[in-house]
PDB file of N, CA and C in Angstrom:
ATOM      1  N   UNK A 322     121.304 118.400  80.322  1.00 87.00           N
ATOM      2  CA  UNK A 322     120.383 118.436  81.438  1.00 87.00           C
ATOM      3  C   UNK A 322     119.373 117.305  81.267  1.00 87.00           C
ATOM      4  N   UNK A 323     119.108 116.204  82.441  1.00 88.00           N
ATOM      5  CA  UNK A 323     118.128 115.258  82.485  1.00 88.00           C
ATOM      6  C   UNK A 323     116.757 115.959  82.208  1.00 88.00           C
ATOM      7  N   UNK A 324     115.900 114.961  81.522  1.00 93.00           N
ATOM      8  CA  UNK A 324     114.427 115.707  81.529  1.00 93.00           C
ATOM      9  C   UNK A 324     113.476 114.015  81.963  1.00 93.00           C
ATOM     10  N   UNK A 325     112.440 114.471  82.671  1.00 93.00           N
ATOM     11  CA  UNK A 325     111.544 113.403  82.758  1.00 93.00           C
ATOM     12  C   UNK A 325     110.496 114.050  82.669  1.00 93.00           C
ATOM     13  N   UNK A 326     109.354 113.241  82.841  1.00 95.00           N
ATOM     14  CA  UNK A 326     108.027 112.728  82.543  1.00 95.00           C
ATOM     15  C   UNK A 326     107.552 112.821  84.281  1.00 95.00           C
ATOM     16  N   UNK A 327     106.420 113.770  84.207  1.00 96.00           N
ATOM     17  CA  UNK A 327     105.911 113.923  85.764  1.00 96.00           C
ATOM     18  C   UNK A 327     105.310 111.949  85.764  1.00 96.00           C
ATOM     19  N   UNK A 328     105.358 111.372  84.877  1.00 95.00           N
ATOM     20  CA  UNK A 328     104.988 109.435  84.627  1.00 95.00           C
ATOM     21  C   UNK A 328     106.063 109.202  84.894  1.00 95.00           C
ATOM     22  N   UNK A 329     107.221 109.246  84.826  1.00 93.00           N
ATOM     23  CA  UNK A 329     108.414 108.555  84.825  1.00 93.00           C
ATOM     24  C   UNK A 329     108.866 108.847  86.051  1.00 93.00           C
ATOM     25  N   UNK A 330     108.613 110.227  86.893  1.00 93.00           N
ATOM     26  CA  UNK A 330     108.676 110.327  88.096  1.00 93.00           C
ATOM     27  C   UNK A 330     107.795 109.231  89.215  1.00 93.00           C
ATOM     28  N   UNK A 331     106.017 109.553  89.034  1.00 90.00           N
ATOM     29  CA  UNK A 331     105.243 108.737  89.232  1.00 90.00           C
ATOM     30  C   UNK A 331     105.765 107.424  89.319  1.00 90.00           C
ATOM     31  N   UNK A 332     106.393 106.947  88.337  1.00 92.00           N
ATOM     32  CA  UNK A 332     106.579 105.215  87.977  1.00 92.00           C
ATOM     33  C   UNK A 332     107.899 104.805  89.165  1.00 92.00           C
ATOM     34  N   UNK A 333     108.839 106.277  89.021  1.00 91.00           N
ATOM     35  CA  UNK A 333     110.352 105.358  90.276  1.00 91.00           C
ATOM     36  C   UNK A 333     109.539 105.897  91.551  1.00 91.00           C
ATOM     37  N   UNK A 334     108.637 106.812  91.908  1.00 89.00           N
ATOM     38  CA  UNK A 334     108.034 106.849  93.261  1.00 89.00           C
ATOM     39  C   UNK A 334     107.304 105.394  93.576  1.00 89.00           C
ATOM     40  N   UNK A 335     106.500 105.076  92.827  1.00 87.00           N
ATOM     41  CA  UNK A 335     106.208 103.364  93.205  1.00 87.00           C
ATOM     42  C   UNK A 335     106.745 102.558  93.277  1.00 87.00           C
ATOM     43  N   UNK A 336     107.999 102.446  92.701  1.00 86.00           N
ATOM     44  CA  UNK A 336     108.900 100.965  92.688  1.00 86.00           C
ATOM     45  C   UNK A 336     109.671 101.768  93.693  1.00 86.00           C
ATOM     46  N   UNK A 337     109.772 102.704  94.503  1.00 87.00           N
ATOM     47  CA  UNK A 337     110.902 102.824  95.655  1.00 87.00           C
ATOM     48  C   UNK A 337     109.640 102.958  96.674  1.00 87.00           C
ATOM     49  N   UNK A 338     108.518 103.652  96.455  1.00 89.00           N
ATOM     50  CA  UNK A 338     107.829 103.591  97.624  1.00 89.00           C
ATOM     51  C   UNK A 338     106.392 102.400  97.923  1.00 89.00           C
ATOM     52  N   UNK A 339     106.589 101.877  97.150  1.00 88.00           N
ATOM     53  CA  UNK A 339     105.160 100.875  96.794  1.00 88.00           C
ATOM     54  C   UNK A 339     104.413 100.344  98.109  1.00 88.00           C
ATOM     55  N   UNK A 340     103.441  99.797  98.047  1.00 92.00           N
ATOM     56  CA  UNK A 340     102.846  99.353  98.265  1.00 92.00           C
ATOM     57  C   UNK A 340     103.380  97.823  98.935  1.00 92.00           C
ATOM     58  N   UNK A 341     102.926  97.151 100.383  1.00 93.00           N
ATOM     59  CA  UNK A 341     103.066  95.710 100.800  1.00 93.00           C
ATOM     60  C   UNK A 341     101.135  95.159 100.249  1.00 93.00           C
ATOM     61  N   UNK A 342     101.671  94.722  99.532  1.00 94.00           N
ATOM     62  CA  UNK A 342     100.426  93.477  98.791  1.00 94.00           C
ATOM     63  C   UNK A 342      99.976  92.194  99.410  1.00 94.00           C
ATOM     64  N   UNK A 343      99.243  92.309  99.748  1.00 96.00           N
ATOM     65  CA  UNK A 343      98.844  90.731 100.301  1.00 96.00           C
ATOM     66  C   UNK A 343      97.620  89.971  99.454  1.00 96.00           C
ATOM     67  N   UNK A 344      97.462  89.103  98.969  1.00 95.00           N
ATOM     68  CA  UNK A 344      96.415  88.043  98.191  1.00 95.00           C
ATOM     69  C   UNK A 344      95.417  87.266  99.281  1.00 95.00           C
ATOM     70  N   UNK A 345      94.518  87.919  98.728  1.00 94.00           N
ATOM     71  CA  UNK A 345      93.180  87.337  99.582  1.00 94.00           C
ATOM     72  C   UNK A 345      92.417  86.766  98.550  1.00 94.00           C
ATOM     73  N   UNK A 346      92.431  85.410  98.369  1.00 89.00           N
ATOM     74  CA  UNK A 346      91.115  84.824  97.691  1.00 89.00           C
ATOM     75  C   UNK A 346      91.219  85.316  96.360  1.00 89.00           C
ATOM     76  N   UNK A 347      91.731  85.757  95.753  1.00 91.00           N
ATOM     77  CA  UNK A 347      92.401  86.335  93.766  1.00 91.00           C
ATOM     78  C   UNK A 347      92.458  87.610  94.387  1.00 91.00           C
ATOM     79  N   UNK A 348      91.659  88.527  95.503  1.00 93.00           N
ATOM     80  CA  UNK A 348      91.891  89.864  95.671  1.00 93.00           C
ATOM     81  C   UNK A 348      92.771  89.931  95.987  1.00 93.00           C
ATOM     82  N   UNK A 349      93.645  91.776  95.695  1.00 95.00           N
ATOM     83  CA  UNK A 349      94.871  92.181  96.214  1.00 95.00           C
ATOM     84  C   UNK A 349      94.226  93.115  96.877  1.00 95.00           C
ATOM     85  N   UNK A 350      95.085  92.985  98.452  1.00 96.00           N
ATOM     86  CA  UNK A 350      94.542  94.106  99.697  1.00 96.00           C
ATOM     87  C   UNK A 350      96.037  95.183  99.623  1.00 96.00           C
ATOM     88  N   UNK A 351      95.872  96.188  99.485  1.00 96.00           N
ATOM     89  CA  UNK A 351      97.572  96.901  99.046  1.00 96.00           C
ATOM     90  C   UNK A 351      97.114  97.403 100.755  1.00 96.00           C
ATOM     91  N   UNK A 352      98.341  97.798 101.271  1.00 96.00           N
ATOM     92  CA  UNK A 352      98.804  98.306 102.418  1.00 96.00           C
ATOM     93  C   UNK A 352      99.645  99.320 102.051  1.00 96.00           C
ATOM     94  N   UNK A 353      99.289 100.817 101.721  1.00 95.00           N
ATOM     95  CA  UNK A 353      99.841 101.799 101.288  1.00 95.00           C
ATOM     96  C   UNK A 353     101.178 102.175 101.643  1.00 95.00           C
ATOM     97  N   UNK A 354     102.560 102.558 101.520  1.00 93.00           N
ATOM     98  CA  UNK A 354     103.919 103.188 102.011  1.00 93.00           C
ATOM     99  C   UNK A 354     103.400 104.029 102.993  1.00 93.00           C
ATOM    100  N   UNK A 355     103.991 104.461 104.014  1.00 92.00           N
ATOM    101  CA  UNK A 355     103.460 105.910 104.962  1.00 92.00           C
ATOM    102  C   UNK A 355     103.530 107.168 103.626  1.00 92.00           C
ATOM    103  N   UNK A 356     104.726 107.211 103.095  1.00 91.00           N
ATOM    104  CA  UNK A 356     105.046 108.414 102.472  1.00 91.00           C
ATOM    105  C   UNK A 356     104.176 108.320 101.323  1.00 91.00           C
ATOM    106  N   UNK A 357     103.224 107.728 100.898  1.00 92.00           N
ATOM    107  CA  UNK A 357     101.855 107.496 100.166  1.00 92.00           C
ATOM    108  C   UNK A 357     100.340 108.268 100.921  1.00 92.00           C
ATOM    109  N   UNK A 358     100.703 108.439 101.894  1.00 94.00           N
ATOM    110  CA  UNK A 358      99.082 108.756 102.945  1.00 94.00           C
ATOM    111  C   UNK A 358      99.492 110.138 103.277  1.00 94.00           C
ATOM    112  N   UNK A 359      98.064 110.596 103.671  1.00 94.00           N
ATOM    113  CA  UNK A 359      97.931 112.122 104.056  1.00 94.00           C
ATOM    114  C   UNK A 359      99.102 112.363 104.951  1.00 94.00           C
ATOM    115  N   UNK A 360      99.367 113.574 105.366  1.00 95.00           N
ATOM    116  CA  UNK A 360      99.937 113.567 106.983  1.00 95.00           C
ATOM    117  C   UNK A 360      99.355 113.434 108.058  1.00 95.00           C
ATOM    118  N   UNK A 361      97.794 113.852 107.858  1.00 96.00           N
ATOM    119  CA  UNK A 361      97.205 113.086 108.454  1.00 96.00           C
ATOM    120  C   UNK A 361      97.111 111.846 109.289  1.00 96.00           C
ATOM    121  N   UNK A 362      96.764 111.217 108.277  1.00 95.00           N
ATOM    122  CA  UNK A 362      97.059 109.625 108.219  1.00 95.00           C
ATOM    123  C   UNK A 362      98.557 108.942 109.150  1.00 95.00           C
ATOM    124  N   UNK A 363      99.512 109.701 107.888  1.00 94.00           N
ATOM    125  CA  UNK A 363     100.784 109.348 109.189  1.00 94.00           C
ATOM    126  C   UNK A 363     100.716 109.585 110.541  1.00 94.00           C
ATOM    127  N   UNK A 364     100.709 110.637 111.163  1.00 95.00           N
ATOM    128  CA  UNK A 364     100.718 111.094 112.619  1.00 95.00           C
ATOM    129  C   UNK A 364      99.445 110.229 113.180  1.00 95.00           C
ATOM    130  N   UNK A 365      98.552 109.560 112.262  1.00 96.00           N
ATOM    131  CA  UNK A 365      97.856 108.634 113.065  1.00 96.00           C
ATOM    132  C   UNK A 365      98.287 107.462 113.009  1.00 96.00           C
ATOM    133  N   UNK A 366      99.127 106.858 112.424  1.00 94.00           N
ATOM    134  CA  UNK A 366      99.811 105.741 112.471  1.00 94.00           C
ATOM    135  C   UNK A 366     100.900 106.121 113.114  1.00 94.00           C
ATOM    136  N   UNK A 367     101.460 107.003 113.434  1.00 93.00           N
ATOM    137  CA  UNK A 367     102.700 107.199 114.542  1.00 93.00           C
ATOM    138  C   UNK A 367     101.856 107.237 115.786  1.00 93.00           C
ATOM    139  N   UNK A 368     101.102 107.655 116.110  1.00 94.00           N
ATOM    140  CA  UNK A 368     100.425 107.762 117.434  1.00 94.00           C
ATOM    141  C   UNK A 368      99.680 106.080 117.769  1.00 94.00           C
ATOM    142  N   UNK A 369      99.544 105.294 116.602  1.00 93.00           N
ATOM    143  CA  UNK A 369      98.944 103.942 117.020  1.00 93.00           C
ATOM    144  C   UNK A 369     100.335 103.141 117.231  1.00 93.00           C
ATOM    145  N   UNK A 370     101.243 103.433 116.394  1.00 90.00           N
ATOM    146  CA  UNK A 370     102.270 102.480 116.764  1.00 90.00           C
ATOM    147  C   UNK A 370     103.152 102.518 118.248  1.00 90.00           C
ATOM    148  N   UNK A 371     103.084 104.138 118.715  1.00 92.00           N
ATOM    149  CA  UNK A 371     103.292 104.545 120.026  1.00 92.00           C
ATOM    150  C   UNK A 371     102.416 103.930 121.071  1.00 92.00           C
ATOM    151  N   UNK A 372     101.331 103.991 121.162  1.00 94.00           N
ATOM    152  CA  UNK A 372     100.039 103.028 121.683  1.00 94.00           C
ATOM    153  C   UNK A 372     100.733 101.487 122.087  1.00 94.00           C
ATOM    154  N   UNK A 373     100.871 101.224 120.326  1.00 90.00           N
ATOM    155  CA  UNK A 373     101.149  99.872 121.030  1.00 90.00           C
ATOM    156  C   UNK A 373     102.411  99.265 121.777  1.00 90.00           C
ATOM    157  N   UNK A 374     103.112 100.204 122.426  1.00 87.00           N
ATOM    158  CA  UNK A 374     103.830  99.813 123.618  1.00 87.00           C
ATOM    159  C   UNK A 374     103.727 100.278 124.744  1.00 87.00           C
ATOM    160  N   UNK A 375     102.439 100.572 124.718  1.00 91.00           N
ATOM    161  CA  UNK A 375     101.734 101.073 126.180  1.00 91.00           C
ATOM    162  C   UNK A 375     101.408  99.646 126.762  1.00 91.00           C
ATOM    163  N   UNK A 376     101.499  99.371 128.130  1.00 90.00           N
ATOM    164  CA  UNK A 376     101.413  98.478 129.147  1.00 90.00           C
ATOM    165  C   UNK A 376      99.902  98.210 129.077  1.00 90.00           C
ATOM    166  N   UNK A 377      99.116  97.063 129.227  1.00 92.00           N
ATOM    167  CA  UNK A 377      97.737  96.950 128.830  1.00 92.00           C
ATOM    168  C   UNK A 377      96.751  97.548 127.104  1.00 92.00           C
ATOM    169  N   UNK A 378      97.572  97.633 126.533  1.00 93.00           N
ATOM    170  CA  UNK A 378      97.263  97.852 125.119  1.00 93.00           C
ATOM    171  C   UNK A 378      96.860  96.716 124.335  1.00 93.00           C
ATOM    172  N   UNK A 379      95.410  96.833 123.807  1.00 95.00           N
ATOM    173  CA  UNK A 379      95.017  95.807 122.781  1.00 95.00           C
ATOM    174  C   UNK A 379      95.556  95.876 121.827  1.00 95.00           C
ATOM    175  N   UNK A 380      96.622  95.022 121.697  1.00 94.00           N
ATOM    176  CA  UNK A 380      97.555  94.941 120.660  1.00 94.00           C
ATOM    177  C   UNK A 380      96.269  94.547 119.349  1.00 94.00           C
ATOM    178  N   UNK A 381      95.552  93.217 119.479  1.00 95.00           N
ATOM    179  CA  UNK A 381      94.917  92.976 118.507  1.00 95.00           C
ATOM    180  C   UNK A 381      93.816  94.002 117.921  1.00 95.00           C
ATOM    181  N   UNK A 382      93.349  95.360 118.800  1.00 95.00           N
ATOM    182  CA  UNK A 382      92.782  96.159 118.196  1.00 95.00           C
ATOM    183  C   UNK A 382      94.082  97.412 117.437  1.00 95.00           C
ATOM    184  N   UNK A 383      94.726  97.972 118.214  1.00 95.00           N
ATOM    185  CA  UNK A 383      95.372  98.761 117.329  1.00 95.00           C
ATOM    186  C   UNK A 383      95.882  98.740 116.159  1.00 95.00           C
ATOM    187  N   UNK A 384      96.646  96.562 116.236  1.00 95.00           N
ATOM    188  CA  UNK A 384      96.986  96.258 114.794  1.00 95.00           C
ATOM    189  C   UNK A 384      96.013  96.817 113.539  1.00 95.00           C
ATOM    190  N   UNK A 385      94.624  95.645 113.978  1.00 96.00           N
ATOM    191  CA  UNK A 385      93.995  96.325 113.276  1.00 96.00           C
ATOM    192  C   UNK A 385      93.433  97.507 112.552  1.00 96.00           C
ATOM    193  N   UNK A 386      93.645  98.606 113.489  1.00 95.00           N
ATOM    194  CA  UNK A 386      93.073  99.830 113.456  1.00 95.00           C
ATOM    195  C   UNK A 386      94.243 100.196 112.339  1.00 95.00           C
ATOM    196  N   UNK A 387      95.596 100.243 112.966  1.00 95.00           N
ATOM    197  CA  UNK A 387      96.792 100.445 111.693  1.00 95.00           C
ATOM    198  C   UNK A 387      96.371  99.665 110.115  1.00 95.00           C
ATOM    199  N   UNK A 388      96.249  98.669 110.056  1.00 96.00           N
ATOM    200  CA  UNK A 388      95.822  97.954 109.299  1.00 96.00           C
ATOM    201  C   UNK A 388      94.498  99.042 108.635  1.00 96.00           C
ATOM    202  N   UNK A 389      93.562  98.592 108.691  1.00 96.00           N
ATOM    203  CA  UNK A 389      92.939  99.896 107.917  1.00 96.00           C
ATOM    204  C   UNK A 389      92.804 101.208 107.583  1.00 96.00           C
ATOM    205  N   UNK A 390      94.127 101.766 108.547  1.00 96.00           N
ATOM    206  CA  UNK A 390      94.472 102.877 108.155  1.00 96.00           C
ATOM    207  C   UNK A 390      95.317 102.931 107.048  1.00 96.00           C
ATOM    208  N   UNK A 391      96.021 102.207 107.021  1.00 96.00           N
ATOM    209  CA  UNK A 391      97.144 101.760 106.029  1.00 96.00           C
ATOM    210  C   UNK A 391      96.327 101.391 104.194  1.00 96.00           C
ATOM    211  N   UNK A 392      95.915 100.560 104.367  1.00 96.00           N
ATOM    212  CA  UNK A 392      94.960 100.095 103.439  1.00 96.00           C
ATOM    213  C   UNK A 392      94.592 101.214 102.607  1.00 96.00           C
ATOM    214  N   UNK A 393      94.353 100.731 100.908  1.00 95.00           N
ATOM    215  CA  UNK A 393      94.279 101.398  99.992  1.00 95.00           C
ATOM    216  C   UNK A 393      92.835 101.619  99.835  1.00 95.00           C
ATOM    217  N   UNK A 394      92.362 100.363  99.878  1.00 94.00           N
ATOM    218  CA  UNK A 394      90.177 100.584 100.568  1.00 94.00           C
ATOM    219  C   UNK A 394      89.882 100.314 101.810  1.00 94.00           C
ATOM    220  N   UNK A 395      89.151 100.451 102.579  1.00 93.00           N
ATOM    221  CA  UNK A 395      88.694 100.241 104.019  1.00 93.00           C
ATOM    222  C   UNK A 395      88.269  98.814 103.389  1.00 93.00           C
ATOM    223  N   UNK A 396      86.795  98.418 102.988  1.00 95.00           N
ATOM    224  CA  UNK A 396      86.635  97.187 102.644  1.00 95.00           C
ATOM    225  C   UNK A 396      87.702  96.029 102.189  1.00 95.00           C
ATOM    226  N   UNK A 397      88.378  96.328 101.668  1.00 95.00           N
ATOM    227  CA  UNK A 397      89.717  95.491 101.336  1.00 95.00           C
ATOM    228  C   UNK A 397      90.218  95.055 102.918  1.00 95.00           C
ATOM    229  N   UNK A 398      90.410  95.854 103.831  1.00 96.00           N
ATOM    230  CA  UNK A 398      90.981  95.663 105.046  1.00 96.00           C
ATOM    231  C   UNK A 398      89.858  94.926 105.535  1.00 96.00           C
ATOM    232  N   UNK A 399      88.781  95.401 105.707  1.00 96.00           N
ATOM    233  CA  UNK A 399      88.039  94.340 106.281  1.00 96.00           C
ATOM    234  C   UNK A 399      87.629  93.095 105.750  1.00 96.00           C
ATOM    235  N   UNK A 400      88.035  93.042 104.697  1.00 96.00           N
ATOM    236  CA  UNK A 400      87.982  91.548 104.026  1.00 96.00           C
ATOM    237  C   UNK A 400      89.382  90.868 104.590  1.00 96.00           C
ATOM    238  N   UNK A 401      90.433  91.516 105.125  1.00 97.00           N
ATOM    239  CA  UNK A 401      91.172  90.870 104.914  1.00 97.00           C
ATOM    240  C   UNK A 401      91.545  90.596 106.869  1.00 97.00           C
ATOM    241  N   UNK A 402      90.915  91.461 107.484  1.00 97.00           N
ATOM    242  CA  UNK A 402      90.899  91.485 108.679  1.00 97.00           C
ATOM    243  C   UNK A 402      89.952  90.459 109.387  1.00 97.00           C
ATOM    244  N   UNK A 403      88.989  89.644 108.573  1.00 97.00           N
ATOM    245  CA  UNK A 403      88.072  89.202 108.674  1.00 97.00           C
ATOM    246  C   UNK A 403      88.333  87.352 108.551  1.00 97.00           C
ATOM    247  N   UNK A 404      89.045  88.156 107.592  1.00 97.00           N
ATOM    248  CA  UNK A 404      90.020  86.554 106.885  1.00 97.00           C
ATOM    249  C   UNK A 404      90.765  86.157 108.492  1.00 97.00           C
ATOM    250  N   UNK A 405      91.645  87.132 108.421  1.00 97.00           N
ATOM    251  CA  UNK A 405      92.530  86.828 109.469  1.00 97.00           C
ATOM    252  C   UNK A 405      92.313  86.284 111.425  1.00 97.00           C
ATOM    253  N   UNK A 406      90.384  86.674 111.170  1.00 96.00           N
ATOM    254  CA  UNK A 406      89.867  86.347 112.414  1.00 96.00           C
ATOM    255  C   UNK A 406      90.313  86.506 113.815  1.00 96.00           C
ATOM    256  N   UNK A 407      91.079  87.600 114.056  1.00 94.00           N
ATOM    257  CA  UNK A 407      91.388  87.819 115.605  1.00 94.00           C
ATOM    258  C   UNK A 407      92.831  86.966 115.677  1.00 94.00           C
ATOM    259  N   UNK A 408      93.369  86.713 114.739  1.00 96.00           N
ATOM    260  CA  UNK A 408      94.458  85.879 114.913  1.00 96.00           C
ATOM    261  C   UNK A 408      95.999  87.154 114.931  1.00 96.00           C
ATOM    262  N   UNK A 409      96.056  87.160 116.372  1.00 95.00           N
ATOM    263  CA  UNK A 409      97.229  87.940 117.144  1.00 95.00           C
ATOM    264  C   UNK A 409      98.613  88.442 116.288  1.00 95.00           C
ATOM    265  N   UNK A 410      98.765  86.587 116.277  1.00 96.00           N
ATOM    266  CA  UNK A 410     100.000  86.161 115.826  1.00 96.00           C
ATOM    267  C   UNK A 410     100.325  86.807 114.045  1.00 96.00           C
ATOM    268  N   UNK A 411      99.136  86.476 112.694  1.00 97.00           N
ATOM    269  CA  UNK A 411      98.933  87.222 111.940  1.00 97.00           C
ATOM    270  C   UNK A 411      98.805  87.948 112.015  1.00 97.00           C
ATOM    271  N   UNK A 412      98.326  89.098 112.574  1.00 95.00           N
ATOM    272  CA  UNK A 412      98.201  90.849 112.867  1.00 95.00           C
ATOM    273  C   UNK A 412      99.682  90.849 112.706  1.00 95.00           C
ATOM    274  N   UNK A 413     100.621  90.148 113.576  1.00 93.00           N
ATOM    275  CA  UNK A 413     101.647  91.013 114.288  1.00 93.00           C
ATOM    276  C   UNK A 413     102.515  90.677 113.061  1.00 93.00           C
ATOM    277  N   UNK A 414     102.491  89.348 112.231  1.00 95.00           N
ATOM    278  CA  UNK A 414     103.243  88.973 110.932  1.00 95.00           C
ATOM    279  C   UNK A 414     103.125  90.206 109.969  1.00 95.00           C
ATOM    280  N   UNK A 415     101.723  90.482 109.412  1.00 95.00           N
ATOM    281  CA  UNK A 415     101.216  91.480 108.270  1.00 95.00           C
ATOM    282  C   UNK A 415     101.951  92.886 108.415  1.00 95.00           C
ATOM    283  N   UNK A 416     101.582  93.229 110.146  1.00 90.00           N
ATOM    284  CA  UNK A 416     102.162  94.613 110.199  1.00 90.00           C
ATOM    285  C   UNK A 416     103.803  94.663 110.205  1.00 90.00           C
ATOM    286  N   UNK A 417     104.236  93.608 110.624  1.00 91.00           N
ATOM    287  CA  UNK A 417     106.181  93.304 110.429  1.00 91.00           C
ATOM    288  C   UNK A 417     106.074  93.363 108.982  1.00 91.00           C
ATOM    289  N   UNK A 418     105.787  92.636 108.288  1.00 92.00           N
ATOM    290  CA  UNK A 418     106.048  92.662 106.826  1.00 92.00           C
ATOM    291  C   UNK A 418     105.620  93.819 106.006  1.00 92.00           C
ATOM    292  N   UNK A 419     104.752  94.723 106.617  1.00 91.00           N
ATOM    293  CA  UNK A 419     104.225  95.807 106.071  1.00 91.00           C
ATOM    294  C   UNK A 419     105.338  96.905 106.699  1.00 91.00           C
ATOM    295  N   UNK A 420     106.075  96.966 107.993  1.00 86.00           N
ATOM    296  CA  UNK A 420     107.314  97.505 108.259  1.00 86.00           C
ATOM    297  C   UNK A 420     108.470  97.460 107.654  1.00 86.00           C
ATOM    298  N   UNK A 421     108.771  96.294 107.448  1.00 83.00           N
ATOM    299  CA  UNK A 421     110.083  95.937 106.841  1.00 83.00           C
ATOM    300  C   UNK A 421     109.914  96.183 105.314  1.00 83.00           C
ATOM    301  N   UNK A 422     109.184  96.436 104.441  1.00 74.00           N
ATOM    302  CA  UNK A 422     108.618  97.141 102.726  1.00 74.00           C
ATOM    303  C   UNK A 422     108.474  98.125 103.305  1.00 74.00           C
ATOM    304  N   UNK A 423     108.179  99.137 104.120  1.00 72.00           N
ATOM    305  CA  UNK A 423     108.678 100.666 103.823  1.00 72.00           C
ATOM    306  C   UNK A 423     109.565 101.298 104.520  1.00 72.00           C
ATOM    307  N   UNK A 424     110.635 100.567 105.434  1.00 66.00           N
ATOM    308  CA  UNK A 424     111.674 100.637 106.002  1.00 66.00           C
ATOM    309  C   UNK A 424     112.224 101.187 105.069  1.00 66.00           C
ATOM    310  N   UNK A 425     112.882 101.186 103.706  1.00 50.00           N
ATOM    311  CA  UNK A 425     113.605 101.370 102.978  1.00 50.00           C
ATOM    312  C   UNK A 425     113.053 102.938 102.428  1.00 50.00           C
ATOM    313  N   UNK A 426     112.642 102.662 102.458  1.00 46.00           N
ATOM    314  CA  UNK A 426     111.661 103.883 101.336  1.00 46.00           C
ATOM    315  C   UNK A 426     111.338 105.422 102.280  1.00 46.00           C
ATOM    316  N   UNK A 427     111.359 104.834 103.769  1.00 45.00           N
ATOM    317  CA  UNK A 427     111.449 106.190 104.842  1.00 45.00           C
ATOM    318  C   UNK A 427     112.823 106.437 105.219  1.00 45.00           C
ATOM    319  N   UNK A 428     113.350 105.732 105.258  1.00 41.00           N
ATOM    320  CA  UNK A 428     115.093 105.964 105.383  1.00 41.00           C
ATOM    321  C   UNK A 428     115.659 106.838 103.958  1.00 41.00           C
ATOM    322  N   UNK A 429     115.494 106.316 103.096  1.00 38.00           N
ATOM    323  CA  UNK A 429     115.885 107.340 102.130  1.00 38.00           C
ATOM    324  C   UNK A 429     115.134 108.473 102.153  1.00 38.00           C
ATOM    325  N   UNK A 430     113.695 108.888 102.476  1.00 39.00           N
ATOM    326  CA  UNK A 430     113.343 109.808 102.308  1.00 39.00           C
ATOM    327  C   UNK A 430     113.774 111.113 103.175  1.00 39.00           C
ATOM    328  N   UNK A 431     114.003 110.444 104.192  1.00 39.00           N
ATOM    329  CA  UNK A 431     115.035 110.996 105.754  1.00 39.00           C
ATOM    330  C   UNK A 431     115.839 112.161 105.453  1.00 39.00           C
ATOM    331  N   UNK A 432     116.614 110.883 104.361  1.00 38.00           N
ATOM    332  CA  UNK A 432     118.482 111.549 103.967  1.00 38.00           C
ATOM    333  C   UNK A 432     118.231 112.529 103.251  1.00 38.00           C
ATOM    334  N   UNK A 433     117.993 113.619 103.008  1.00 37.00           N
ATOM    335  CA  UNK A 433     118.017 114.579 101.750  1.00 37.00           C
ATOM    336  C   UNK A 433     117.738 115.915 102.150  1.00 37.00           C
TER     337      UNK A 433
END
């Protein structure tokens, strides 16, 4: 019979569910997995991502709003939201790349 370590569990939950990292200035801004956040949290990031294919939707506010919901500190997000200055086109890069790193990690969690 296998035995682990509630650490060794801990350790393959991060390398399958981790974190999208972005480098700001030597800081790291982590952008948490969904399956990392309250449920809370999720059903509010399902309800912003629904939003944003509503017809007249500030895309550049909801990004954001996802964006610090996501985020491991609020300040981290706003350092990094700040960085990014209203720039559309980055919002829409960060949150794709922050999709496509836990694509994997909600699909398996799906199957079981």
């Amino acid at each position: 019979m296998a035995s682990y370590s509630l650490d060794d569990i801990r350790n393959a939950a991060e390398a399958k569910y981790g974190s999208t990292d972005i480098e700001l200035g030597g800081e790291t801004v982590r952008l948490l997995n969904p399956l990392r956040l309250t449920k809370a949290a999720r059903n509010e990031l399902t309800a912003l991502q629904e939003r944003l294919g509503d017809d007249g939707a500030d895309q550049e506010e909801l990004l954001s709003e996802a964006i610090r919901l996501v985020a491991e500190h609020t300040k981290a997000a706003d350092r990094l939201l700040k960085a990014v200055n209203g720039d559309l086109a980055v919002l829409a890069e960060i949150f794709d790349r922050y999709g496509e790193g836990t694509q994997a990690g909600e699909a398996s969690a799906s199957q079981g």
